[in-house]
Every structure is written in C-alpha cells, then in structure tokens.
Amino acid sequence: MSHRGRVERVATRVFRNDWSALTPPATGCWTPELTVSVIIPARGGQDHLDLALASLSVQTYPEHLFEVVVVDDHSAPPLTLPDQRPRRCRVVASPDGGWGAGYARAYGAHASTGDILMWMDADMVACPEFVEAQARWHHAHAECVTLGRVRFADADPLDPGALLAAARS
C-alpha cells in the first residue's frame, strides 16, 4: 500500500534503471486518474509567483486532479494568491524553526494531498502540458521520478493576463 492508501501499481519491471521498458501515454491521448500536488517554495517575488500560478491555471491535466501548494518561506509582506490561479491552490506559511527552499519543499510535501508530488520554482512559467507530461510517467509506473526541461526566456515578464493569452494561443 502507498502512503495514501492505494495499492502500488508496478506492472512492468524496470531492470537496471532502463526506463525504455515503459511506454507512457502521449499527452492529450489518455485519461488521468491520480491526483497531483505541485509544491512551490517561495520567498518574496510576488510578481513572479503571480506568473507561475497563472501558467498553472491553464494546464491540460484535469483541474479536479491537481492542487498547488505555495509554501511561503517567511516573506515580508506575506505572499497572497492572485486572481489568475488554479482552482485548488493555497498558500501555507513555513513554520518557524526552519528556512530555505529545501525546508519549504519538505513542509509542502507534508501539507499536500496528491498521489504524485511535483516541484516547481516560484519564478518559473510552465507550459500548458507541464503537469500532464510528467504525471503520465507516474501512471505508467509507480516508482518513476521525472525531470522537466527548463528553457530560459530573454524577455521582460508579462502580466498574468498577457501570459494567459499567450498560453491559450
């Protein structure tokens, strides 16, 4: 049993870390079942966080199957949720006694409810397939660890409305 009470699904054996034995479904061509928690550690940077959350609001992964947990690592002023964000999104304050991104990630993992944990930085903008592309591997095998690619843009940050318009087009 997993820590969430589900039976672990390991139908295919991965021998010597050769993940080519798996064939995850193509994005847009499958029906997800597992819940996902996207954990975002953040200290300050409200403008960047607003863009990150706006990008997560247009994910192709079903919105009822994922949540976003922003862990505010002692920001002054405290971080708030913008209007443009996923439906299931919350800010939790990192407790006293620890600090830093690692501590915030661990606290966010404990505060989350998803079957799958994903990490994202507060200054990242995710493409619409970000959650789906990684979660499909976890549906193929319960012991996968996924990594996403990061591309850097040489442009001024957009406002959340302009970001959403760009993502939808």
Short mmCIF file of N, CA and C in Angstrom, two decimals, residues 1-130:
data_model
loop_
_atom_site.label_atom_id
_atom_site.label_comp_id
_atom_site.label_asym_id
_atom_site.label_seq_id
_atom_site.Cartn_x
_atom_site.Cartn_y
_atom_site.Cartn_z
N MET A 1 0.83 -1.18 0.00
CA MET A 1 0.00 0.00 0.00
C MET A 1 0.88 1.25 0.00
N SER A 2 0.44 2.27 -0.67
CA SER A 2 1.16 3.55 -0.66
C SER A 2 0.78 4.31 0.60
N HIS A 3 1.44 5.44 0.82
CA HIS A 3 1.13 6.24 2.00
C HIS A 3 -0.25 6.88 1.90
N ARG A 4 -0.86 6.89 0.73
CA ARG A 4 -2.19 7.47 0.54
C ARG A 4 -3.28 6.40 0.57
N GLY A 5 -2.91 5.12 0.86
CA GLY A 5 -3.91 4.08 0.98
C GLY A 5 -4.24 3.36 -0.31
N ARG A 6 -3.53 3.64 -1.38
CA ARG A 6 -3.77 2.96 -2.65
C ARG A 6 -2.77 1.82 -2.82
N VAL A 7 -3.18 0.81 -3.55
CA VAL A 7 -2.28 -0.29 -3.87
C VAL A 7 -1.29 0.19 -4.92
N GLU A 8 -0.01 -0.08 -4.70
CA GLU A 8 1.02 0.33 -5.66
C GLU A 8 0.85 -0.45 -6.96
N ARG A 9 0.99 0.23 -8.08
CA ARG A 9 0.87 -0.39 -9.39
C ARG A 9 2.24 -0.47 -10.03
N VAL A 10 2.79 -1.64 -10.10
CA VAL A 10 4.07 -1.84 -10.77
C VAL A 10 3.90 -3.04 -11.68
N ALA A 11 3.37 -2.81 -12.88
CA ALA A 11 3.11 -3.89 -13.82
C ALA A 11 4.34 -4.26 -14.63
N THR A 12 5.22 -3.32 -14.86
CA THR A 12 6.40 -3.55 -15.68
C THR A 12 7.65 -3.43 -14.81
N ARG A 13 8.53 -4.40 -14.93
CA ARG A 13 9.77 -4.35 -14.18
C ARG A 13 10.78 -3.47 -14.92
N VAL A 14 11.38 -2.56 -14.20
CA VAL A 14 12.43 -1.70 -14.75
C VAL A 14 13.75 -2.27 -14.25
N PHE A 15 14.52 -2.84 -15.17
CA PHE A 15 15.76 -3.52 -14.81
C PHE A 15 16.94 -2.59 -15.03
N ARG A 16 17.78 -2.46 -14.01
CA ARG A 16 19.00 -1.64 -14.07
C ARG A 16 18.75 -0.21 -14.56
N ASN A 17 17.66 0.35 -14.11
CA ASN A 17 17.32 1.74 -14.40
C ASN A 17 17.11 2.00 -15.90
N ASP A 18 16.69 0.98 -16.64
CA ASP A 18 16.40 1.13 -18.07
C ASP A 18 14.91 1.39 -18.23
N TRP A 19 14.55 2.66 -18.24
CA TRP A 19 13.14 3.08 -18.29
C TRP A 19 12.54 2.94 -19.68
N SER A 20 13.32 2.52 -20.67
CA SER A 20 12.78 2.36 -22.02
C SER A 20 11.76 1.22 -22.08
N ALA A 21 11.66 0.41 -21.04
CA ALA A 21 10.65 -0.65 -20.99
C ALA A 21 9.24 -0.08 -20.85
N LEU A 22 9.14 1.18 -20.47
CA LEU A 22 7.83 1.82 -20.28
C LEU A 22 7.43 2.61 -21.51
N THR A 23 6.15 2.63 -21.75
CA THR A 23 5.59 3.45 -22.82
C THR A 23 4.47 4.29 -22.22
N PRO A 24 4.79 5.49 -21.73
CA PRO A 24 3.73 6.32 -21.16
C PRO A 24 2.80 6.81 -22.27
N PRO A 25 1.58 7.12 -21.94
CA PRO A 25 0.66 7.62 -22.97
C PRO A 25 1.11 8.99 -23.48
N ALA A 26 0.74 9.29 -24.70
CA ALA A 26 1.04 10.60 -25.27
C ALA A 26 0.16 11.66 -24.61
N THR A 27 0.69 12.85 -24.45
CA THR A 27 -0.11 13.92 -23.86
C THR A 27 -1.34 14.15 -24.71
N GLY A 28 -2.45 14.35 -24.03
CA GLY A 28 -3.72 14.61 -24.70
C GLY A 28 -4.45 13.36 -25.18
N CYS A 29 -3.86 12.18 -24.98
CA CYS A 29 -4.44 10.93 -25.51
C CYS A 29 -4.70 9.91 -24.42
N TRP A 30 -5.03 10.34 -23.22
CA TRP A 30 -5.25 9.40 -22.13
C TRP A 30 -6.14 10.03 -21.08
N THR A 31 -6.57 9.22 -20.10
CA THR A 31 -7.43 9.71 -19.04
C THR A 31 -6.71 9.55 -17.70
N PRO A 32 -6.22 10.64 -17.12
CA PRO A 32 -5.53 10.57 -15.83
C PRO A 32 -6.47 10.14 -14.71
N GLU A 33 -5.88 9.48 -13.71
CA GLU A 33 -6.64 9.05 -12.53
C GLU A 33 -6.02 9.52 -11.22
N LEU A 34 -4.70 9.69 -11.21
CA LEU A 34 -4.01 10.04 -9.97
C LEU A 34 -4.05 11.54 -9.71
N THR A 35 -4.05 11.90 -8.43
CA THR A 35 -4.01 13.31 -8.06
C THR A 35 -2.56 13.77 -7.99
N VAL A 36 -2.35 15.04 -8.27
CA VAL A 36 -1.01 15.64 -8.30
C VAL A 36 -0.99 16.85 -7.38
N SER A 37 0.08 16.97 -6.62
CA SER A 37 0.34 18.18 -5.83
C SER A 37 1.58 18.85 -6.39
N VAL A 38 1.45 20.09 -6.82
CA VAL A 38 2.58 20.89 -7.27
C VAL A 38 3.00 21.74 -6.08
N ILE A 39 4.22 21.54 -5.62
CA ILE A 39 4.73 22.26 -4.45
C ILE A 39 5.65 23.37 -4.94
N ILE A 40 5.38 24.59 -4.49
CA ILE A 40 6.18 25.76 -4.88
C ILE A 40 6.71 26.45 -3.63
N PRO A 41 8.01 26.31 -3.34
CA PRO A 41 8.58 27.10 -2.24
C PRO A 41 8.82 28.52 -2.74
N ALA A 42 8.52 29.50 -1.90
CA ALA A 42 8.66 30.89 -2.35
C ALA A 42 9.02 31.81 -1.19
N ARG A 43 9.91 32.74 -1.48
CA ARG A 43 10.22 33.81 -0.53
C ARG A 43 10.21 35.10 -1.32
N GLY A 44 9.22 35.92 -1.06
CA GLY A 44 9.08 37.17 -1.82
C GLY A 44 8.77 36.88 -3.28
N GLY A 45 8.98 37.86 -4.13
CA GLY A 45 8.78 37.67 -5.56
C GLY A 45 7.33 37.47 -5.95
N GLN A 46 6.44 38.24 -5.38
CA GLN A 46 5.00 38.10 -5.67
C GLN A 46 4.71 38.20 -7.16
N ASP A 47 5.37 39.12 -7.89
CA ASP A 47 5.12 39.26 -9.32
C ASP A 47 5.46 37.99 -10.09
N HIS A 48 6.58 37.37 -9.76
CA HIS A 48 6.97 36.13 -10.43
C HIS A 48 6.01 34.99 -10.05
N LEU A 49 5.63 34.92 -8.78
CA LEU A 49 4.69 33.90 -8.34
C LEU A 49 3.36 34.05 -9.07
N ASP A 50 2.91 35.28 -9.26
CA ASP A 50 1.66 35.51 -9.99
C ASP A 50 1.71 34.91 -11.39
N LEU A 51 2.85 35.04 -12.07
CA LEU A 51 3.02 34.46 -13.41
C LEU A 51 3.05 32.94 -13.34
N ALA A 52 3.76 32.39 -12.36
CA ALA A 52 3.83 30.94 -12.21
C ALA A 52 2.44 30.35 -11.99
N LEU A 53 1.66 30.98 -11.13
CA LEU A 53 0.32 30.46 -10.84
C LEU A 53 -0.61 30.65 -12.03
N ALA A 54 -0.46 31.75 -12.76
CA ALA A 54 -1.27 31.93 -13.97
C ALA A 54 -0.97 30.82 -14.97
N SER A 55 0.30 30.46 -15.12
CA SER A 55 0.65 29.39 -16.06
C SER A 55 0.07 28.05 -15.61
N LEU A 56 -0.03 27.83 -14.33
CA LEU A 56 -0.60 26.57 -13.83
C LEU A 56 -2.13 26.54 -13.94
N SER A 57 -2.74 27.70 -14.14
CA SER A 57 -4.20 27.75 -14.25
C SER A 57 -4.72 27.26 -15.60
N VAL A 58 -3.83 27.06 -16.57
CA VAL A 58 -4.25 26.61 -17.90
C VAL A 58 -3.63 25.26 -18.26
N GLN A 59 -3.43 24.42 -17.27
CA GLN A 59 -2.84 23.10 -17.50
C GLN A 59 -3.82 22.17 -18.21
N THR A 60 -3.28 21.25 -19.00
CA THR A 60 -4.11 20.25 -19.67
C THR A 60 -4.51 19.12 -18.73
N TYR A 61 -3.84 18.99 -17.60
CA TYR A 61 -4.22 17.99 -16.60
C TYR A 61 -5.53 18.42 -15.97
N PRO A 62 -6.47 17.50 -15.74
CA PRO A 62 -7.78 17.89 -15.19
C PRO A 62 -7.65 18.65 -13.87
N GLU A 63 -8.29 19.80 -13.79
CA GLU A 63 -8.11 20.66 -12.62
C GLU A 63 -8.60 20.04 -11.33
N HIS A 64 -9.54 19.11 -11.41
CA HIS A 64 -10.02 18.46 -10.18
C HIS A 64 -9.03 17.41 -9.65
N LEU A 65 -7.98 17.12 -10.45
CA LEU A 65 -6.99 16.13 -10.03
C LEU A 65 -5.66 16.74 -9.60
N PHE A 66 -5.56 18.07 -9.58
CA PHE A 66 -4.30 18.63 -9.08
C PHE A 66 -4.53 19.84 -8.21
N GLU A 67 -3.59 19.99 -7.28
CA GLU A 67 -3.59 21.13 -6.37
C GLU A 67 -2.22 21.79 -6.44
N VAL A 68 -2.17 23.05 -6.03
CA VAL A 68 -0.91 23.76 -5.92
C VAL A 68 -0.76 24.22 -4.48
N VAL A 69 0.38 23.89 -3.88
CA VAL A 69 0.67 24.31 -2.51
C VAL A 69 1.88 25.24 -2.58
N VAL A 70 1.65 26.52 -2.33
CA VAL A 70 2.73 27.50 -2.27
C VAL A 70 3.15 27.59 -0.81
N VAL A 71 4.43 27.35 -0.55
CA VAL A 71 4.94 27.44 0.82
C VAL A 71 5.68 28.77 0.94
N ASP A 72 5.09 29.68 1.70
CA ASP A 72 5.68 31.00 1.91
C ASP A 72 6.78 30.88 2.96
N ASP A 73 8.01 31.05 2.50
CA ASP A 73 9.19 30.91 3.35
C ASP A 73 9.53 32.24 4.02
N HIS A 74 8.64 32.69 4.89
CA HIS A 74 8.85 33.89 5.71
C HIS A 74 8.98 35.17 4.88
N SER A 75 8.12 35.34 3.88
CA SER A 75 8.13 36.55 3.05
C SER A 75 7.60 37.74 3.85
N ALA A 76 8.14 38.91 3.58
CA ALA A 76 7.65 40.15 4.17
C ALA A 76 7.46 41.16 3.04
N PRO A 77 6.25 41.50 2.68
CA PRO A 77 4.98 41.04 3.25
C PRO A 77 4.67 39.61 2.82
N PRO A 78 3.74 38.95 3.53
CA PRO A 78 3.39 37.57 3.17
C PRO A 78 2.84 37.48 1.75
N LEU A 79 3.07 36.35 1.10
CA LEU A 79 2.57 36.12 -0.25
C LEU A 79 1.06 35.93 -0.24
N THR A 80 0.43 36.35 -1.32
CA THR A 80 -1.02 36.19 -1.47
C THR A 80 -1.31 35.48 -2.79
N LEU A 81 -2.51 34.94 -2.90
CA LEU A 81 -2.91 34.28 -4.14
C LEU A 81 -3.51 35.30 -5.10
N PRO A 82 -3.06 35.31 -6.34
CA PRO A 82 -3.62 36.23 -7.33
C PRO A 82 -4.96 35.69 -7.86
N ASP A 83 -5.66 36.50 -8.63
CA ASP A 83 -6.93 36.07 -9.22
C ASP A 83 -6.71 34.94 -10.23
N GLN A 84 -5.64 35.03 -11.03
CA GLN A 84 -5.34 34.04 -12.06
C GLN A 84 -4.52 32.92 -11.44
N ARG A 85 -5.19 31.83 -11.06
CA ARG A 85 -4.52 30.72 -10.40
C ARG A 85 -5.36 29.47 -10.57
N PRO A 86 -4.77 28.30 -10.32
CA PRO A 86 -5.58 27.07 -10.37
C PRO A 86 -6.68 27.12 -9.31
N ARG A 87 -7.75 26.40 -9.56
CA ARG A 87 -8.89 26.39 -8.64
C ARG A 87 -8.49 25.87 -7.26
N ARG A 88 -7.70 24.82 -7.22
CA ARG A 88 -7.26 24.23 -5.95
C ARG A 88 -5.83 24.70 -5.67
N CYS A 89 -5.73 25.86 -5.06
CA CYS A 89 -4.43 26.49 -4.82
C CYS A 89 -4.49 27.16 -3.45
N ARG A 90 -3.40 27.00 -2.70
CA ARG A 90 -3.37 27.61 -1.37
C ARG A 90 -1.94 27.99 -1.00
N VAL A 91 -1.84 28.95 -0.10
CA VAL A 91 -0.55 29.34 0.46
C VAL A 91 -0.52 28.84 1.89
N VAL A 92 0.57 28.16 2.24
CA VAL A 92 0.79 27.76 3.63
C VAL A 92 2.08 28.44 4.08
N ALA A 93 2.09 28.89 5.31
CA ALA A 93 3.27 29.56 5.86
C ALA A 93 4.24 28.51 6.38
N SER A 94 5.51 28.65 6.00
CA SER A 94 6.55 27.78 6.51
C SER A 94 6.68 28.04 8.01
N PRO A 95 6.66 27.00 8.83
CA PRO A 95 6.73 27.23 10.28
C PRO A 95 8.08 27.75 10.73
N ASP A 96 8.07 28.42 11.85
CA ASP A 96 9.33 28.88 12.45
C ASP A 96 10.19 27.68 12.78
N GLY A 97 11.48 27.88 12.79
CA GLY A 97 12.41 26.82 13.12
C GLY A 97 13.16 26.28 11.92
N GLY A 98 12.76 26.68 10.75
CA GLY A 98 13.45 26.25 9.54
C GLY A 98 13.28 27.31 8.47
N TRP A 99 14.13 27.24 7.46
CA TRP A 99 14.04 28.19 6.37
C TRP A 99 14.70 27.59 5.14
N GLY A 100 14.47 28.20 4.02
CA GLY A 100 15.09 27.78 2.78
C GLY A 100 14.18 26.92 1.93
N ALA A 101 14.56 26.79 0.66
CA ALA A 101 13.73 26.07 -0.30
C ALA A 101 13.55 24.60 0.06
N GLY A 102 14.60 23.95 0.55
CA GLY A 102 14.50 22.54 0.91
C GLY A 102 13.52 22.30 2.05
N TYR A 103 13.60 23.14 3.06
CA TYR A 103 12.67 23.04 4.19
C TYR A 103 11.25 23.31 3.72
N ALA A 104 11.08 24.33 2.88
CA ALA A 104 9.75 24.67 2.37
C ALA A 104 9.19 23.53 1.50
N ARG A 105 10.03 22.91 0.67
CA ARG A 105 9.56 21.78 -0.14
C ARG A 105 9.09 20.63 0.75
N ALA A 106 9.88 20.31 1.77
CA ALA A 106 9.51 19.21 2.67
C ALA A 106 8.20 19.53 3.40
N TYR A 107 8.06 20.76 3.85
CA TYR A 107 6.83 21.15 4.54
C TYR A 107 5.64 21.09 3.57
N GLY A 108 5.85 21.56 2.34
CA GLY A 108 4.78 21.50 1.33
C GLY A 108 4.38 20.07 1.02
N ALA A 109 5.35 19.16 0.96
CA ALA A 109 5.03 17.75 0.70
C ALA A 109 4.15 17.20 1.82
N HIS A 110 4.45 17.54 3.05
CA HIS A 110 3.65 17.06 4.18
C HIS A 110 2.26 17.70 4.20
N ALA A 111 2.14 18.90 3.68
CA ALA A 111 0.85 19.59 3.66
C ALA A 111 0.01 19.23 2.44
N SER A 112 0.57 18.47 1.51
CA SER A 112 -0.12 18.16 0.26
C SER A 112 -1.04 16.96 0.40
N THR A 113 -1.88 16.77 -0.62
CA THR A 113 -2.82 15.65 -0.62
C THR A 113 -2.67 14.75 -1.84
N GLY A 114 -1.79 15.07 -2.78
CA GLY A 114 -1.70 14.35 -4.05
C GLY A 114 -1.01 13.00 -3.96
N ASP A 115 -1.36 12.13 -4.91
CA ASP A 115 -0.68 10.84 -5.07
C ASP A 115 0.72 11.06 -5.63
N ILE A 116 0.87 12.10 -6.44
CA ILE A 116 2.13 12.42 -7.11
C ILE A 116 2.59 13.79 -6.61
N LEU A 117 3.87 13.91 -6.28
CA LEU A 117 4.43 15.20 -5.89
C LEU A 117 5.25 15.74 -7.05
N MET A 118 5.04 17.00 -7.36
CA MET A 118 5.84 17.70 -8.37
C MET A 118 6.38 18.97 -7.72
N TRP A 119 7.54 19.38 -8.20
CA TRP A 119 8.19 20.58 -7.65
C TRP A 119 8.27 21.62 -8.75
N MET A 120 8.11 22.87 -8.36
CA MET A 120 8.25 23.98 -9.30
C MET A 120 8.77 25.18 -8.53
N ASP A 121 9.64 25.95 -9.14
CA ASP A 121 10.12 27.17 -8.50
C ASP A 121 9.12 28.30 -8.74
N ALA A 122 9.13 29.27 -7.85
CA ALA A 122 8.16 30.37 -7.91
C ALA A 122 8.43 31.34 -9.05
N ASP A 123 9.60 31.26 -9.67
CA ASP A 123 9.91 32.17 -10.78
C ASP A 123 9.85 31.46 -12.13
N MET A 124 9.17 30.30 -12.18
CA MET A 124 9.05 29.55 -13.42
C MET A 124 7.66 29.75 -14.03
N VAL A 125 7.61 29.71 -15.34
CA VAL A 125 6.34 29.72 -16.07
C VAL A 125 6.26 28.37 -16.77
N ALA A 126 5.21 27.63 -16.47
CA ALA A 126 5.05 26.28 -17.01
C ALA A 126 4.25 26.30 -18.31
N CYS A 127 4.65 25.44 -19.25
CA CYS A 127 3.85 25.28 -20.46
C CYS A 127 2.55 24.56 -20.07
N PRO A 128 1.51 24.65 -20.89
CA PRO A 128 0.22 24.05 -20.52
C PRO A 128 0.27 22.54 -20.27
N GLU A 129 1.23 21.83 -20.84
CA GLU A 129 1.31 20.38 -20.68
C GLU A 129 2.24 19.96 -19.53
N PHE A 130 2.75 20.89 -18.78
CA PHE A 130 3.76 20.62 -17.74
C PHE A 130 3.34 19.51 -16.78
#
